[in-house]
One Martini backbone bead per residue (centre of mass of N, CA, C, O) as a GRO file, in nm:
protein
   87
    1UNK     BB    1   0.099   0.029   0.015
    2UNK     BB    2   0.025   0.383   0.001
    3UNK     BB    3   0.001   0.622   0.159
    4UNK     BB    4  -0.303   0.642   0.264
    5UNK     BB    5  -0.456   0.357   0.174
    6UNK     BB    6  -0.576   0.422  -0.197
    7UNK     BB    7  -0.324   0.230  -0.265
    8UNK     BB    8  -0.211  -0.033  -0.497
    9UNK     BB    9   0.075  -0.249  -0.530
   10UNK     BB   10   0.137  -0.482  -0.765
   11UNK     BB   11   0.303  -0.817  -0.872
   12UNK     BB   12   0.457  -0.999  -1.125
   13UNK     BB   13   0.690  -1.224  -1.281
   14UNK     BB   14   0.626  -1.064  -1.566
   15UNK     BB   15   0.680  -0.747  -1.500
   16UNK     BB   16   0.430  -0.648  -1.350
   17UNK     BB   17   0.253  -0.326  -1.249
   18UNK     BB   18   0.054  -0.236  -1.095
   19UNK     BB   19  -0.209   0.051  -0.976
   20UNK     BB   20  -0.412   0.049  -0.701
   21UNK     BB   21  -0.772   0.222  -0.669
   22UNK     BB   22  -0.930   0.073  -0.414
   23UNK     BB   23  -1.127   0.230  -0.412
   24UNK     BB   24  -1.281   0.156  -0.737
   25UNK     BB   25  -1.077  -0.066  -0.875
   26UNK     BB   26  -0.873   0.066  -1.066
   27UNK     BB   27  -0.663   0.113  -1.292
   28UNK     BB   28  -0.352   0.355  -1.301
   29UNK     BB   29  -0.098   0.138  -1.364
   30UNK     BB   30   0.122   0.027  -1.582
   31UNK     BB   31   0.423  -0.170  -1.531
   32UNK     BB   32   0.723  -0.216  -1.735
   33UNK     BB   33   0.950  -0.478  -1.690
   34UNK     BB   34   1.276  -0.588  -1.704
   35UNK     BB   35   1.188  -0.885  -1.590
   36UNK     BB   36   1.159  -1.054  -1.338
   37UNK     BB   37   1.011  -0.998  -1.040
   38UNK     BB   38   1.156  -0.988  -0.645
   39UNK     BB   39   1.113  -0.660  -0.521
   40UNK     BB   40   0.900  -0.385  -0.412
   41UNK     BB   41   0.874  -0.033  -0.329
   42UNK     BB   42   0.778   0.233  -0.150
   43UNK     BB   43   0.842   0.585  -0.110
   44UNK     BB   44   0.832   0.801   0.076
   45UNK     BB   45   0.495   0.952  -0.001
   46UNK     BB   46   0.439   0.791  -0.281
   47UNK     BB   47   0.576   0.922  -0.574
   48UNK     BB   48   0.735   0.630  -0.577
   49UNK     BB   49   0.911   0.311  -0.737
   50UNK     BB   50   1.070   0.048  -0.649
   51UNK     BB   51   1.245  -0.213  -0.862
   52UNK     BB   52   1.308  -0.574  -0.922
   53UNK     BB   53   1.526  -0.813  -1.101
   54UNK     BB   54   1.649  -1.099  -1.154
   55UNK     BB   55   1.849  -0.949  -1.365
   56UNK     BB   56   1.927  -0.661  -1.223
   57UNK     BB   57   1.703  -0.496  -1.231
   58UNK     BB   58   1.625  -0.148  -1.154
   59UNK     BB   59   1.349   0.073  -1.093
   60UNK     BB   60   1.222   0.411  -1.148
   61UNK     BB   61   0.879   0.487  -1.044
   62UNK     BB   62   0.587   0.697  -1.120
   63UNK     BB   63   0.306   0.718  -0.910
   64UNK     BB   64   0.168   0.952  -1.118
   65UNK     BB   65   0.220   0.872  -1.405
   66UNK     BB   66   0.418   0.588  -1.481
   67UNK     BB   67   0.689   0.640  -1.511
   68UNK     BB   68   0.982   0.623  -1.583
   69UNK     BB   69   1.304   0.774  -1.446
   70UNK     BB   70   1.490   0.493  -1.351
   71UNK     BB   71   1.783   0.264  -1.475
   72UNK     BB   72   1.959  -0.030  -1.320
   73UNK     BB   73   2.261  -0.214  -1.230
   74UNK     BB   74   2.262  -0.399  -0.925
   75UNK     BB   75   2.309  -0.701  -0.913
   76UNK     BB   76   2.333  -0.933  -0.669
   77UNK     BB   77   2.011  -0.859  -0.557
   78UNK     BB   78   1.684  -0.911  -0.369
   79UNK     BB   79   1.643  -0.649  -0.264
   80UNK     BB   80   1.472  -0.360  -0.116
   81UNK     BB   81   1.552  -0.057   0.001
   82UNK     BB   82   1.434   0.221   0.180
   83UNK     BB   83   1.486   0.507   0.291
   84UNK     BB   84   1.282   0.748   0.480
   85UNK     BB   85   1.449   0.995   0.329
   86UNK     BB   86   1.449   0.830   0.031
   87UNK     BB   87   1.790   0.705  -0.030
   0.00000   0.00000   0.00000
């Protein structure tokens, strides 16, 4: 969930990612990533969520718009944490 929970990402292993208005029941953005997905984190305010796949490959998307923002190599990493200060 993210703050405020009235909104809601979920993700599949085959790399989709979507962002869902819990009080409506629509998706509001869909998000393709790269690689099958192995953990997501949503940052705090959450403007923002980082993905993580398998393939080391790991995407910062806006949570207000779904746009890709930043996309990273970041080796063999299993897991995303977000500091609460957002960095």
């Amino acid at each position: 969930f993210f703050p405020g929970g009235y909104r809601l990402a979920a993700w599949s292993d085959d790399g989709i990612v979507i962002v869902w208005d819990v009080r409506s029941g629509r998706a509001l953005h869909v998000l393709h990533h790269e690689g099958d997905i192995i953990d997501m984190q949503v940052f705090p305010g959450g403007a923002k969520l980082v993905t993580l796949a398998a393939n080391s490959a790991m995407a910062v998307w806006s949570a207000t718009s779904g746009k890709l923002l930043h996309r990273f190599d970041v080796g063999a990493h299993r897991c995303v944490k977000i500091h609460p200060n957002g960095r």
